[in-house]
């Protein structure tokens, strides 16, 4: 499996993220490729990068991300912080994506975890889905909630029963997470 790991990842890095078996070697190789692809080309205003372990090594299994609200929507002024948690069997299984802090949104659990069919192995997850596609999908979900799959009762009820109040709350949230580039 070591031949699957790009040369710029040391065995110490693999051990630091809990790797060493075949599954995590494949996950680390794929995530290293994802990182390279992202650094070459990513959507404007988005951020996605592996976290750093306490010892200063890179942790490819947990990424810190920022998703800008789409232009001309109630989300547009915000820059939303999301953390992606990859499992050892990635890309066979999707990452867990969690807004930190949690957002007021029908498809975001109170814990911050995103409820999206693209991130569900029983639904639309495929191993070929990229970090870029995930983040763009989540950005799209922000302004286009899936009311058939609610995850947060308060936001869902507000969205269904009082759209004007929902929009006010989302705009207030956007101003709390103001995008410094706006």
mmCIF file of C-alpha atoms in Angstrom:
data_model
loop_
_atom_site.group_PDB
_atom_site.id
_atom_site.type_symbol
_atom_site.label_atom_id
_atom_site.label_comp_id
_atom_site.label_asym_id
_atom_site.label_seq_id
_atom_site.Cartn_x
_atom_site.Cartn_y
_atom_site.Cartn_z
ATOM 1 C CA UNK A 1 0.000 0.000 0.000
ATOM 2 C CA UNK A 2 2.934 2.343 0.555
ATOM 3 C CA UNK A 3 3.295 2.732 -3.191
ATOM 4 C CA UNK A 4 -0.166 4.368 -3.167
ATOM 5 C CA UNK A 5 1.015 7.156 -0.878
ATOM 6 C CA UNK A 6 2.537 10.153 -2.670
ATOM 7 C CA UNK A 7 6.206 10.747 -1.926
ATOM 8 C CA UNK A 8 5.540 14.039 -0.140
ATOM 9 C CA UNK A 9 3.742 12.219 2.699
ATOM 10 C CA UNK A 10 6.112 10.667 5.191
ATOM 11 C CA UNK A 11 5.407 7.495 7.164
ATOM 12 C CA UNK A 12 5.524 9.680 10.302
ATOM 13 C CA UNK A 13 2.637 11.702 8.869
ATOM 14 C CA UNK A 14 0.667 8.536 8.184
ATOM 15 C CA UNK A 15 1.224 7.329 11.742
ATOM 16 C CA UNK A 16 0.371 10.792 13.108
ATOM 17 C CA UNK A 17 -3.109 10.628 11.581
ATOM 18 C CA UNK A 18 -3.650 7.107 12.843
ATOM 19 C CA UNK A 19 -2.795 5.449 9.577
ATOM 20 C CA UNK A 20 -0.670 2.528 8.701
ATOM 21 C CA UNK A 21 -3.163 0.053 7.340
ATOM 22 C CA UNK A 22 -4.211 -0.303 3.723
ATOM 23 C CA UNK A 23 -7.463 1.635 4.137
ATOM 24 C CA UNK A 24 -5.909 4.734 5.640
ATOM 25 C CA UNK A 25 -3.084 4.596 3.084
ATOM 26 C CA UNK A 26 -5.653 4.827 0.300
ATOM 27 C CA UNK A 27 -7.485 7.609 2.149
ATOM 28 C CA UNK A 28 -4.277 9.596 2.669
ATOM 29 C CA UNK A 29 -3.226 9.161 -0.948
ATOM 30 C CA UNK A 30 -6.601 10.391 -2.181
ATOM 31 C CA UNK A 31 -6.649 13.301 0.277
ATOM 32 C CA UNK A 32 -3.148 14.315 -0.751
ATOM 33 C CA UNK A 33 -4.341 14.392 -4.366
ATOM 34 C CA UNK A 34 -7.433 16.373 -3.327
ATOM 35 C CA UNK A 35 -5.195 18.918 -1.595
ATOM 36 C CA UNK A 36 -2.989 19.293 -4.679
ATOM 37 C CA UNK A 37 -6.010 19.684 -6.962
ATOM 38 C CA UNK A 38 -7.559 22.260 -4.613
ATOM 39 C CA UNK A 39 -4.365 24.302 -4.450
ATOM 40 C CA UNK A 40 -4.211 24.383 -8.253
ATOM 41 C CA UNK A 41 -7.863 25.279 -8.792
ATOM 42 C CA UNK A 42 -10.670 26.099 -6.379
ATOM 43 C CA UNK A 43 -13.754 28.315 -6.432
ATOM 44 C CA UNK A 44 -13.213 31.961 -5.537
ATOM 45 C CA UNK A 45 -13.747 32.762 -1.865
ATOM 46 C CA UNK A 46 -13.666 29.139 -0.688
ATOM 47 C CA UNK A 47 -11.023 27.743 1.664
ATOM 48 C CA UNK A 48 -10.204 24.069 2.251
ATOM 49 C CA UNK A 49 -7.052 22.915 3.993
ATOM 50 C CA UNK A 50 -5.934 20.083 6.241
ATOM 51 C CA UNK A 51 -5.617 20.899 9.933
ATOM 52 C CA UNK A 52 -2.334 20.850 11.824
ATOM 53 C CA UNK A 53 -1.594 18.350 14.599
ATOM 54 C CA UNK A 54 -0.202 19.629 17.938
ATOM 55 C CA UNK A 55 3.283 18.513 16.829
ATOM 56 C CA UNK A 56 3.051 20.683 13.701
ATOM 57 C CA UNK A 57 2.444 17.864 11.214
ATOM 58 C CA UNK A 58 -0.392 18.093 8.722
ATOM 59 C CA UNK A 59 -3.560 16.096 9.445
ATOM 60 C CA UNK A 60 -5.094 15.155 6.106
ATOM 61 C CA UNK A 61 -8.020 13.422 7.842
ATOM 62 C CA UNK A 62 -9.549 16.673 9.181
ATOM 63 C CA UNK A 63 -9.921 19.784 7.007
ATOM 64 C CA UNK A 64 -10.903 23.333 7.926
ATOM 65 C CA UNK A 65 -13.059 24.949 5.267
ATOM 66 C CA UNK A 66 -14.800 28.245 4.587
ATOM 67 C CA UNK A 67 -17.832 28.501 2.330
ATOM 68 C CA UNK A 68 -18.951 31.925 1.091
ATOM 69 C CA UNK A 69 -22.673 32.587 0.773
ATOM 70 C CA UNK A 70 -23.810 32.698 -2.851
ATOM 71 C CA UNK A 71 -24.112 36.121 -4.424
ATOM 72 C CA UNK A 72 -27.613 37.601 -4.678
ATOM 73 C CA UNK A 73 -28.961 35.363 -1.896
ATOM 74 C CA UNK A 74 -29.782 35.940 1.770
ATOM 75 C CA UNK A 75 -26.554 34.064 2.572
ATOM 76 C CA UNK A 76 -24.215 36.241 0.472
ATOM 77 C CA UNK A 77 -22.569 38.380 3.143
ATOM 78 C CA UNK A 78 -21.419 35.431 5.238
ATOM 79 C CA UNK A 79 -18.342 33.241 5.219
ATOM 80 C CA UNK A 80 -19.267 29.993 6.945
ATOM 81 C CA UNK A 81 -16.772 27.780 8.764
ATOM 82 C CA UNK A 82 -17.054 24.051 8.165
ATOM 83 C CA UNK A 83 -14.906 21.147 9.284
ATOM 84 C CA UNK A 84 -14.621 17.971 7.197
ATOM 85 C CA UNK A 85 -13.859 14.722 9.027
ATOM 86 C CA UNK A 86 -12.621 11.917 6.781
ATOM 87 C CA UNK A 87 -12.810 8.290 7.891
ATOM 88 C CA UNK A 88 -10.095 5.706 7.307
ATOM 89 C CA UNK A 89 -12.182 4.092 4.557
ATOM 90 C CA UNK A 90 -12.484 7.332 2.549
ATOM 91 C CA UNK A 91 -13.305 7.585 -0.363
ATOM 92 C CA UNK A 92 -15.529 4.511 0.072
ATOM 93 C CA UNK A 93 -17.427 6.487 2.707
ATOM 94 C CA UNK A 94 -18.143 10.231 2.672
ATOM 95 C CA UNK A 95 -16.652 12.731 5.092
ATOM 96 C CA UNK A 96 -18.727 14.119 7.947
ATOM 97 C CA UNK A 97 -19.185 17.832 7.327
ATOM 98 C CA UNK A 98 -19.943 20.029 10.305
ATOM 99 C CA UNK A 99 -20.521 23.777 10.535
ATOM 100 C CA UNK A 100 -18.621 25.180 13.515
ATOM 101 C CA UNK A 101 -20.475 26.943 15.032
ATOM 102 C CA UNK A 102 -23.740 25.314 13.870
ATOM 103 C CA UNK A 103 -25.910 27.274 11.437
ATOM 104 C CA UNK A 104 -29.616 28.058 11.493
ATOM 105 C CA UNK A 105 -30.678 25.983 8.473
ATOM 106 C CA UNK A 106 -33.290 23.251 7.853
ATOM 107 C CA UNK A 107 -30.623 20.757 6.719
ATOM 108 C CA UNK A 108 -28.043 21.389 9.441
ATOM 109 C CA UNK A 109 -28.450 19.391 12.646
ATOM 110 C CA UNK A 110 -28.228 21.348 15.931
ATOM 111 C CA UNK A 111 -24.742 19.795 16.283
ATOM 112 C CA UNK A 112 -23.703 21.522 13.030
ATOM 113 C CA UNK A 113 -23.575 18.322 10.944
ATOM 114 C CA UNK A 114 -24.787 18.817 7.367
ATOM 115 C CA UNK A 115 -27.636 16.642 6.107
ATOM 116 C CA UNK A 116 -27.112 16.326 2.342
ATOM 117 C CA UNK A 117 -27.781 13.347 0.058
ATOM 118 C CA UNK A 118 -24.350 13.835 -1.543
ATOM 119 C CA UNK A 119 -22.816 12.999 1.867
ATOM 120 C CA UNK A 120 -24.931 9.888 2.458
ATOM 121 C CA UNK A 121 -23.589 6.513 1.297
ATOM 122 C CA UNK A 122 -27.177 5.213 1.166
ATOM 123 C CA UNK A 123 -28.118 8.006 -1.256
ATOM 124 C CA UNK A 124 -25.870 9.994 -3.634
ATOM 125 C CA UNK A 125 -22.333 9.454 -2.295
ATOM 126 C CA UNK A 126 -19.822 8.142 -4.849
ATOM 127 C CA UNK A 127 -16.100 7.657 -4.305
ATOM 128 C CA UNK A 128 -15.372 10.000 -7.223
ATOM 129 C CA UNK A 129 -16.972 13.012 -5.484
ATOM 130 C CA UNK A 130 -14.312 15.650 -4.775
ATOM 131 C CA UNK A 131 -13.821 18.101 -1.919
ATOM 132 C CA UNK A 132 -14.638 20.886 -4.382
ATOM 133 C CA UNK A 133 -17.927 19.228 -5.371
ATOM 134 C CA UNK A 134 -18.861 18.699 -1.708
ATOM 135 C CA UNK A 135 -18.245 22.342 -0.792
ATOM 136 C CA UNK A 136 -20.104 23.641 -3.849
ATOM 137 C CA UNK A 137 -22.982 21.272 -3.030
ATOM 138 C CA UNK A 138 -23.143 22.581 0.534
ATOM 139 C CA UNK A 139 -23.053 26.184 -0.713
ATOM 140 C CA UNK A 140 -25.996 25.374 -3.003
ATOM 141 C CA UNK A 141 -27.868 23.695 -0.126
ATOM 142 C CA UNK A 142 -27.598 26.832 2.015
ATOM 143 C CA UNK A 143 -29.902 28.797 -0.293
ATOM 144 C CA UNK A 144 -31.926 25.801 -1.531
ATOM 145 C CA UNK A 145 -32.885 23.716 1.514
ATOM 146 C CA UNK A 146 -34.252 20.214 1.010
ATOM 147 C CA UNK A 147 -37.547 20.367 2.901
ATOM 148 C CA UNK A 148 -38.037 16.620 2.412
ATOM 149 C CA UNK A 149 -35.037 15.859 4.638
ATOM 150 C CA UNK A 150 -35.093 18.276 7.608
ATOM 151 C CA UNK A 151 -32.449 18.055 10.311
ATOM 152 C CA UNK A 152 -33.267 21.070 12.502
ATOM 153 C CA UNK A 153 -36.840 21.571 13.715
ATOM 154 C CA UNK A 154 -36.622 25.318 14.456
ATOM 155 C CA UNK A 155 -35.144 26.307 11.101
ATOM 156 C CA UNK A 156 -37.414 23.902 9.196
ATOM 157 C CA UNK A 157 -40.587 25.168 10.907
ATOM 158 C CA UNK A 158 -39.579 28.794 10.381
ATOM 159 C CA UNK A 159 -38.717 28.150 6.702
ATOM 160 C CA UNK A 160 -42.099 26.471 6.079
ATOM 161 C CA UNK A 161 -44.375 28.678 8.195
ATOM 162 C CA UNK A 162 -42.794 32.136 8.104
ATOM 163 C CA UNK A 163 -40.380 32.637 5.214
ATOM 164 C CA UNK A 164 -39.931 36.335 5.972
ATOM 165 C CA UNK A 165 -38.787 35.600 9.547
ATOM 166 C CA UNK A 166 -36.505 32.836 8.218
ATOM 167 C CA UNK A 167 -34.868 35.282 5.801
ATOM 168 C CA UNK A 168 -34.346 37.860 8.574
ATOM 169 C CA UNK A 169 -32.682 35.233 10.794
ATOM 170 C CA UNK A 170 -30.424 34.046 7.962
ATOM 171 C CA UNK A 171 -29.389 37.626 7.122
ATOM 172 C CA UNK A 172 -28.596 38.272 10.805
ATOM 173 C CA UNK A 173 -26.551 35.082 10.829
ATOM 174 C CA UNK A 174 -24.735 36.176 7.651
ATOM 175 C CA UNK A 175 -23.769 39.460 9.298
ATOM 176 C CA UNK A 176 -22.439 37.558 12.358
ATOM 177 C CA UNK A 177 -20.205 35.526 10.025
ATOM 178 C CA UNK A 178 -19.310 38.504 7.834
ATOM 179 C CA UNK A 179 -17.079 37.745 4.886
ATOM 180 C CA UNK A 180 -14.002 40.011 5.226
ATOM 181 C CA UNK A 181 -13.739 40.124 1.407
ATOM 182 C CA UNK A 182 -17.108 41.868 1.033
#
